[in-house]
Short mmCIF file of C-alpha atoms and ligand atoms in Angstrom, two decimals:
data_model
loop_
_atom_site.label_atom_id
_atom_site.label_comp_id
_atom_site.label_asym_id
_atom_site.label_seq_id
_atom_site.Cartn_x
_atom_site.Cartn_y
_atom_site.Cartn_z
CA MET A 1 -19.03 -6.69 -14.72
CA ALA A 2 -16.61 -4.24 -16.17
CA THR A 3 -13.15 -5.30 -17.58
CA VAL A 4 -10.66 -2.51 -16.93
CA LEU A 5 -7.10 -1.91 -17.87
CA ALA A 6 -5.13 -0.03 -15.23
CA ILE A 7 -1.68 1.63 -15.03
CA GLU A 8 0.02 2.20 -11.69
CA THR A 9 3.16 4.35 -11.71
CA SER A 10 2.78 6.15 -8.37
CA CYS A 11 6.32 5.25 -6.89
CA ASP A 12 8.93 2.77 -8.02
CA GLU A 13 6.78 0.05 -9.79
CA THR A 14 5.68 0.37 -13.43
CA SER A 15 2.60 -1.91 -13.69
CA VAL A 16 -0.21 -2.57 -16.02
CA ALA A 17 -3.10 -5.13 -15.31
CA ILE A 18 -6.28 -6.16 -16.74
CA VAL A 19 -9.09 -7.27 -14.27
CA ARG A 20 -12.69 -8.32 -14.97
CA ASP A 21 -14.68 -7.53 -11.86
CA ARG A 22 -12.46 -9.16 -9.20
CA GLU A 23 -10.83 -11.62 -11.53
CA VAL A 24 -7.02 -10.82 -12.56
CA LEU A 25 -6.65 -11.59 -16.24
CA SER A 26 -3.01 -10.01 -16.23
CA ASN A 27 -0.73 -8.18 -13.84
CA ILE A 28 2.74 -7.12 -15.11
CA VAL A 29 4.87 -5.34 -12.65
CA SER A 30 8.39 -3.97 -13.29
CA SER A 31 10.22 -3.00 -10.41
CA GLN A 32 12.71 -0.21 -10.35
CA ILE A 33 14.31 -1.32 -6.94
CA LYS A 34 17.64 -2.08 -8.60
CA LEU A 35 17.90 1.43 -10.05
CA HIS A 36 17.19 3.09 -6.69
CA GLN A 37 19.13 0.76 -4.54
CA GLN A 38 22.45 2.48 -5.19
CA TYR A 39 20.96 5.71 -3.74
CA GLY A 40 19.45 4.05 -0.67
CA GLY A 41 15.91 5.13 -1.53
CA VAL A 42 13.72 6.38 -4.39
CA VAL A 43 14.95 9.17 -6.51
CA PRO A 44 11.86 10.84 -7.82
CA GLU A 45 13.37 12.20 -11.17
CA LEU A 46 14.85 8.78 -11.99
CA ALA A 47 11.62 7.04 -11.24
CA SER A 48 9.57 9.25 -13.66
CA ARG A 49 12.21 8.55 -16.43
CA GLN A 50 12.08 4.87 -15.85
CA HIS A 51 8.41 4.74 -15.98
CA LEU A 52 8.44 6.42 -19.24
CA GLU A 53 10.82 3.97 -20.69
CA THR A 54 9.07 0.98 -19.28
CA VAL A 55 5.36 1.70 -19.60
CA ASN A 56 4.85 0.71 -23.31
CA TRP A 57 6.39 -2.77 -23.08
CA VAL A 58 4.54 -3.41 -19.72
CA LEU A 59 1.33 -2.39 -21.45
CA ASP A 60 2.04 -4.81 -24.41
CA ALA A 61 2.85 -7.61 -22.13
CA ALA A 62 -0.50 -7.11 -20.07
CA LEU A 63 -2.48 -7.20 -23.20
CA GLN A 64 -0.66 -10.39 -24.40
CA GLN A 65 -0.98 -12.16 -21.01
CA ALA A 66 -4.71 -11.52 -20.84
CA LYS A 67 -4.97 -12.55 -24.54
CA LEU A 68 -7.28 -9.63 -25.06
CA ASP A 69 -7.58 -6.90 -27.59
CA TRP A 70 -9.14 -3.45 -27.07
CA HIS A 71 -12.70 -4.47 -27.91
CA ALA A 72 -12.82 -6.37 -24.72
CA ILE A 73 -11.77 -3.46 -22.56
CA ASP A 74 -14.63 -1.40 -21.01
CA GLY A 75 -12.47 1.37 -19.27
CA VAL A 76 -8.91 2.59 -18.78
CA ALA A 77 -7.76 3.58 -15.26
CA ALA A 78 -4.54 5.04 -13.87
CA THR A 79 -3.44 5.87 -10.30
CA CYS A 80 -3.70 9.88 -10.09
CA ALA A 81 -2.84 10.39 -6.38
CA PRO A 82 -1.18 10.24 -3.99
CA GLY A 83 2.46 9.71 -5.04
CA LEU A 84 5.35 11.25 -6.88
CA VAL A 85 3.93 13.85 -9.22
CA GLY A 86 6.34 13.16 -12.21
CA ALA A 87 5.70 9.33 -11.77
CA LEU A 88 2.01 9.63 -11.57
CA LEU A 89 1.98 11.96 -14.75
CA VAL A 90 3.50 9.25 -16.82
CA GLY A 91 0.71 6.72 -16.01
CA VAL A 92 -2.12 9.22 -16.11
CA THR A 93 -0.90 10.63 -19.47
CA ALA A 94 -0.74 7.10 -20.87
CA GLY A 95 -4.14 6.19 -19.43
CA LYS A 96 -5.91 9.34 -20.74
CA THR A 97 -4.22 8.73 -24.35
CA LEU A 98 -5.32 5.22 -24.51
CA ALA A 99 -8.87 6.07 -23.37
CA MET A 100 -9.13 8.81 -26.02
CA LEU A 101 -7.53 6.57 -28.75
CA HIS A 102 -9.84 3.68 -28.07
CA GLN A 103 -12.86 5.65 -27.08
CA LYS A 104 -13.16 4.23 -23.52
CA PRO A 105 -14.13 5.87 -20.29
CA PHE A 106 -11.11 6.91 -18.14
CA LEU A 107 -10.86 6.67 -14.41
CA GLY A 108 -8.28 8.15 -12.12
CA VAL A 109 -7.89 5.97 -8.97
CA HIS A 110 -6.63 6.84 -5.47
CA HIS A 111 -3.63 4.59 -4.68
CA LEU A 112 -4.85 3.85 -1.16
CA GLU A 113 -8.20 2.76 -2.41
CA GLY A 114 -6.35 0.52 -4.66
CA HIS A 115 -4.49 -1.12 -1.67
CA ILE A 116 -7.84 -1.50 0.03
CA TYR A 117 -9.17 -3.37 -3.18
CA ALA A 118 -6.09 -5.72 -3.04
CA SER A 119 -8.09 -7.81 -0.54
CA TYR A 120 -10.95 -8.24 -3.05
CA LEU A 121 -8.63 -9.91 -5.41
CA SER A 122 -7.92 -12.89 -3.15
CA GLU A 123 -11.29 -12.73 -1.25
CA PRO A 124 -13.96 -12.22 -4.09
CA ASP A 125 -16.81 -12.61 -1.49
CA LEU A 126 -15.46 -9.98 0.87
CA GLN A 127 -17.86 -7.15 1.33
CA PRO A 128 -17.83 -3.87 3.33
CA PRO A 129 -17.99 -2.98 6.10
CA PHE A 130 -14.40 -3.99 7.37
CA LEU A 131 -11.28 -2.49 8.71
CA CYS A 132 -8.28 -2.08 6.45
CA LEU A 133 -4.90 -1.81 7.96
CA LEU A 134 -2.77 -0.29 5.33
CA VAL A 135 0.92 -0.35 6.07
CA SER A 136 3.23 0.73 3.20
CA GLY A 137 6.43 2.74 2.51
CA GLY A 138 4.37 5.85 2.53
CA HIS A 139 1.31 5.19 4.60
CA THR A 140 0.17 3.56 7.87
CA SER A 141 -3.70 4.03 8.24
CA LEU A 142 -6.61 2.30 9.89
CA ILE A 143 -9.40 2.75 7.45
CA HIS A 144 -13.25 2.04 7.99
CA VAL A 145 -14.35 0.63 4.56
CA LYS A 146 -17.91 1.67 4.29
CA ASP A 147 -18.64 1.16 0.63
CA CYS A 148 -17.01 1.69 -2.73
CA GLY A 149 -15.43 5.26 -2.54
CA HIS A 150 -16.64 5.87 0.97
CA TYR A 151 -13.83 5.43 3.69
CA GLU A 152 -13.22 6.96 7.12
CA THR A 153 -9.56 7.08 8.38
CA LEU A 154 -9.75 6.20 12.03
CA GLY A 155 -6.14 6.03 12.86
CA GLN A 156 -2.69 6.96 11.22
CA THR A 157 0.88 7.59 11.89
CA ARG A 158 1.91 11.09 13.03
CA ASP A 159 5.28 10.94 11.41
CA ASP A 160 7.04 8.06 9.60
CA ALA A 161 5.08 5.28 7.90
CA ALA A 162 5.74 1.71 9.05
CA GLY A 163 7.66 0.70 5.93
CA GLU A 164 9.55 3.95 6.04
CA ALA A 165 10.61 3.14 9.68
CA PHE A 166 11.79 -0.23 8.35
CA ASP A 167 13.82 1.36 5.62
CA LYS A 168 15.33 4.12 7.90
CA VAL A 169 16.35 1.54 10.53
CA ALA A 170 17.82 -0.70 7.71
CA ARG A 171 19.86 2.38 6.53
CA LEU A 172 21.20 3.04 10.13
CA LEU A 173 22.33 -0.57 10.31
CA ASP A 174 23.73 -0.40 6.87
CA LEU A 175 21.53 -3.24 5.54
CA GLY A 176 20.57 -1.66 2.22
CA TYR A 177 17.15 -0.76 0.60
CA PRO A 178 14.24 -1.72 0.84
CA GLY A 179 14.70 -2.37 4.57
CA GLY A 180 11.69 -4.49 5.35
CA PRO A 181 12.61 -7.70 3.66
CA VAL A 182 16.18 -7.83 5.08
CA ILE A 183 15.06 -6.89 8.75
CA ASP A 184 12.30 -9.59 8.59
CA ARG A 185 14.86 -12.12 7.47
CA LEU A 186 17.51 -11.16 10.04
CA ALA A 187 14.79 -10.95 12.86
CA LYS A 188 14.22 -14.69 12.41
CA ALA A 189 17.68 -15.37 14.00
CA GLY A 190 17.32 -12.73 16.70
CA ASN A 191 15.91 -12.32 20.25
CA PRO A 192 12.73 -9.98 20.03
CA ALA A 193 13.18 -9.34 23.92
CA ALA A 194 16.91 -8.42 23.60
CA PHE A 195 16.30 -4.70 23.64
CA ALA A 196 13.33 -2.60 25.20
CA LEU A 197 12.08 -0.16 22.49
CA PRO A 198 9.24 2.44 22.71
CA GLU A 199 5.87 1.71 21.53
CA GLY A 200 5.20 5.15 19.84
CA LYS A 201 2.08 6.30 21.72
CA ILE A 202 0.49 9.63 20.93
CA SER A 203 -0.48 11.68 23.98
CA LEU A 204 -3.76 13.56 23.89
CA PRO A 205 -3.99 17.17 25.15
CA GLU A 206 -6.74 16.21 27.60
CA GLY A 207 -4.56 13.27 29.03
CA GLY A 208 -4.15 9.72 28.07
CA TYR A 209 -3.23 8.40 24.59
CA HIS A 210 -4.69 8.33 21.21
CA PRO A 211 -6.20 4.66 20.83
CA TYR A 212 -5.40 4.33 17.11
CA ASP A 213 -2.71 6.78 16.10
CA SER A 214 0.95 5.88 16.10
CA SER A 215 4.40 7.35 15.86
CA PHE A 216 7.48 5.47 14.61
CA SER A 217 10.18 8.25 14.60
CA GLY A 218 10.86 7.75 18.39
CA LEU A 219 11.41 4.14 17.58
CA LYS A 220 13.96 4.94 14.93
CA THR A 221 15.89 7.39 17.33
CA ALA A 222 15.94 4.65 20.02
CA VAL A 223 17.66 2.23 17.56
CA LEU A 224 20.07 5.12 16.45
CA ARG A 225 20.88 5.63 20.20
CA LEU A 226 21.53 1.95 20.67
CA THR A 227 24.03 1.91 17.68
CA GLN A 228 25.76 4.93 19.30
CA THR A 229 25.86 3.76 22.90
CA VAL A 230 26.23 -0.14 22.74
CA SER A 231 29.68 -1.28 21.82
CA PRO A 232 29.67 -2.92 18.26
CA THR A 233 30.67 -6.20 19.64
CA ALA A 234 27.68 -6.30 22.12
CA LEU A 235 25.22 -5.02 19.49
CA SER A 236 23.80 -8.11 17.86
CA VAL A 237 22.15 -6.93 14.56
CA PRO A 238 19.76 -9.98 14.43
CA ASP A 239 18.72 -9.06 18.15
CA LEU A 240 18.15 -5.46 17.21
CA ALA A 241 16.21 -6.25 13.98
CA ALA A 242 14.01 -8.78 15.96
CA SER A 243 13.38 -6.21 18.81
CA PHE A 244 12.56 -3.38 16.29
CA GLN A 245 10.38 -5.67 14.26
CA ALA A 246 8.44 -6.92 17.45
CA ALA A 247 7.97 -3.25 18.65
CA VAL A 248 6.44 -2.19 15.32
CA ALA A 249 4.33 -5.52 15.03
CA LYS A 250 2.94 -5.09 18.74
CA ALA A 251 2.07 -1.39 18.27
CA LEU A 252 0.17 -2.04 14.97
CA THR A 253 -1.60 -5.07 16.36
CA LYS A 254 -2.69 -3.33 19.62
CA ARG A 255 -4.11 -0.35 17.71
CA THR A 256 -5.71 -2.47 14.86
CA ILE A 257 -7.46 -4.79 17.48
CA ALA A 258 -8.73 -1.80 19.54
CA CYS A 259 -10.05 -0.16 16.40
CA ALA A 260 -11.81 -3.11 15.15
CA LEU A 261 -13.43 -3.93 18.45
CA ASP A 262 -14.46 -0.28 19.21
CA ASN A 263 -16.08 0.09 15.71
CA GLY A 264 -17.81 -3.28 15.71
CA LEU A 265 -15.84 -4.50 12.60
CA LYS A 266 -15.38 -8.15 12.59
CA THR A 267 -13.00 -8.42 9.42
CA ILE A 268 -9.45 -6.84 9.18
CA ALA A 269 -7.98 -6.80 5.73
CA VAL A 270 -4.25 -5.80 5.74
CA GLY A 271 -2.50 -4.25 2.70
CA GLY A 272 0.73 -2.55 1.59
CA GLY A 273 4.36 -3.90 1.50
CA VAL A 274 4.62 -4.28 5.35
CA ALA A 275 1.72 -6.77 5.29
CA ALA A 276 4.49 -9.23 4.25
CA ASN A 277 6.16 -8.93 7.55
CA SER A 278 6.26 -12.21 9.45
CA GLY A 279 6.18 -10.51 12.84
CA LEU A 280 3.19 -8.56 12.13
CA ARG A 281 1.49 -11.64 10.54
CA HIS A 282 2.11 -13.59 13.56
CA HIS A 283 1.09 -10.99 16.26
CA LEU A 284 -1.96 -9.87 14.41
CA GLN A 285 -3.18 -13.31 13.49
CA SER A 286 -3.02 -14.47 17.05
CA ALA A 287 -4.61 -11.42 18.55
CA ALA A 288 -7.37 -11.44 16.07
CA GLU A 289 -8.08 -15.27 16.90
CA GLU A 290 -8.06 -14.45 20.57
CA HIS A 291 -10.81 -11.71 19.95
CA GLY A 292 -12.83 -13.84 17.44
CA LEU A 293 -11.96 -11.45 14.49
CA ARG A 294 -11.10 -12.48 11.05
CA VAL A 295 -7.84 -11.33 9.43
CA LEU A 296 -7.00 -11.37 5.88
CA PHE A 297 -3.56 -10.97 4.45
CA PRO A 298 -3.51 -10.91 0.56
CA PRO A 299 -0.80 -12.72 -1.33
CA LEU A 300 2.38 -10.61 -1.35
CA LYS A 301 2.06 -9.77 -5.13
CA PHE A 302 -1.13 -7.88 -4.28
CA CYS A 303 0.31 -6.27 -1.12
CA THR A 304 3.12 -4.46 -2.75
CA ASP A 305 2.32 -1.87 -5.55
CA ASN A 306 0.61 -3.44 -8.52
CA ALA A 307 -1.98 -2.33 -11.14
CA ALA A 308 -4.32 -5.21 -10.55
CA MET A 309 -5.59 -3.65 -7.25
CA ILE A 310 -6.11 -0.33 -9.02
CA ALA A 311 -8.02 -2.12 -11.87
CA CYS A 312 -10.16 -3.82 -9.38
CA ALA A 313 -11.21 -0.52 -7.61
CA ALA A 314 -11.77 1.17 -11.01
CA ALA A 315 -13.99 -1.84 -12.16
CA GLU A 316 -16.33 -1.34 -9.36
CA HIS A 317 -16.56 2.43 -9.83
CA LEU A 318 -17.22 1.92 -13.51
CA ASP A 319 -20.00 -0.48 -12.74
CA ARG A 320 -21.53 2.19 -10.64
CA GLY A 321 -21.37 4.71 -13.50
CA HIS A 322 -18.30 6.63 -12.12
CA VAL A 323 -15.97 8.08 -14.71
CA SER A 324 -13.28 10.83 -14.41
CA PRO A 325 -12.99 14.00 -16.71
CA LEU A 326 -10.05 13.96 -19.01
CA THR A 327 -8.99 17.20 -17.44
CA LEU A 328 -8.17 15.22 -14.16
CA GLY A 329 -4.69 16.09 -12.83
CA VAL A 330 -2.32 14.22 -10.59
CA GLN A 331 -1.91 15.02 -6.89
CA SER A 332 1.00 14.24 -4.50
CA ARG A 333 -1.35 14.22 -1.47
CA LEU A 334 -5.05 13.54 -1.40
CA SER A 335 -7.02 12.36 1.42
CA LEU A 336 -9.13 9.10 1.18
CA GLY A 337 -12.28 11.04 1.98
CA ALA A 338 -11.80 12.88 -1.33
CA VAL A 339 -12.06 9.75 -3.53
CA MET A 340 -15.55 10.70 -4.98
CA ASP A 341 -14.23 14.08 -6.11
CA LEU A 342 -12.29 12.18 -8.76
CA TYR A 343 -15.45 11.04 -10.52
CA ASN A 344 -18.54 12.46 -12.50
CA GLU A 345 -21.37 10.41 -12.90
CA ALA A 346 -21.28 8.58 -16.46
CA SER A 347 -23.57 10.41 -18.92
O1 LIG B 401 3.23 -0.99 -0.63
P1 LIG B 401 4.57 -0.78 -1.07
O2 LIG B 401 5.15 -1.84 -1.96
O3 LIG B 401 4.84 0.58 -1.56
C1 LIG B 401 4.40 1.70 -1.16
O4 LIG B 401 3.30 2.06 -1.56
O5 LIG B 401 4.97 2.40 -0.32
O6 LIG B 401 5.60 -0.96 0.30
C2 LIG B 401 7.00 -0.85 0.30
C3 LIG B 401 7.47 -0.91 1.81
C4 LIG B 401 8.93 -0.64 1.94
O7 LIG B 401 9.05 0.31 2.92
C5 LIG B 401 9.52 -1.99 2.34
O8 LIG B 401 10.52 -1.92 3.26
C6 LIG B 401 8.29 -2.64 2.99
O9 LIG B 401 7.12 -2.19 2.32
N1 LIG B 401 8.30 -4.06 3.18
C7 LIG B 401 8.44 -4.79 4.28
C8 LIG B 401 8.60 -6.17 3.98
N2 LIG B 401 8.50 -6.33 2.73
C9 LIG B 401 8.36 -4.99 2.11
N3 LIG B 401 8.33 -4.32 5.68
C10 LIG B 401 8.43 -5.22 6.59
N4 LIG B 401 8.64 -6.62 6.38
C11 LIG B 401 8.68 -7.04 5.05
N5 LIG B 401 8.73 -8.38 4.89
ZN1 LIG B 402 1.52 1.51 -2.30
#
């Protein structure tokens, strides 16, 4: 059972955590949301600078919270892809430096593998195979989790990620950033059937529709059109928020259930910031019950970006003898199928 200290700086959260196997000993998250809010979205250069200023005290706080010193740490990990290159570089450089200084193995971790491992933190007995619905600000994927490091992406968005759609629609309605939580709150007071919005199906060249892929950009355009064509007095923002949220929740639920049933996967683990959405939780939970499937929503602190999920993934890799070379770089994009390219076998 490896004890790993991990650093996550792929986007706008600076986080350091220490995890032993699947037990979180500390998890400190410093969010940059306030910094980026004034610009309506994440500004990459500001994110990198803020990570640089924050990472040292977050690291100290994580060691203190876990009440551990470096003798107890078996390895150091950092998110190395995908994400904002400048932001990733801060965490990876800090991780490699600490690994060299304290003579520990270093592991680069794929951010999406971290989101998959978030489910293990709250469900220590969970074992592959299962289906992961990953819905965040940058990704919307249906992933067949086969084993540590072995994943098959069965479905994805062809354009905007689900969280991105929430953020863009919130911007259209002047609701601020990030859009998900505020739309979720407004939707509670609205009528989800007030506006008919498209489901975002992807047509196939041979006819019919892709069973698991989705598109959210048409949905965003439909909301834009409503704001341009319906008079402001007739356009209830809570109704629009509720209709938009229901459209996203239904589209994701339909594809997820079909994917689980077609592939014989009885458990669905949801991850990423949009897993917090009450509409998605409600629709997916009841559809899963109807089909005899188990659905797991990790607590919110493990759904949004955090280093505990990165440490959890790294701990399992380390247990299997996987370590990364200190020459490992960062990458803005990397498919989940390439996870094992990040590791050499330990010598
Ligand atoms: O996983 P995450 O923290 O960061 C990324 O890796 O992207 O996800 C952030 C995204 C944002 O787009 C935010 O609007 C969305 O998750 N989000 C929500 C909710 N809370 C956060 N979307 C819908 N409903 C929510 N309650
Ligand atoms: Zn993320």
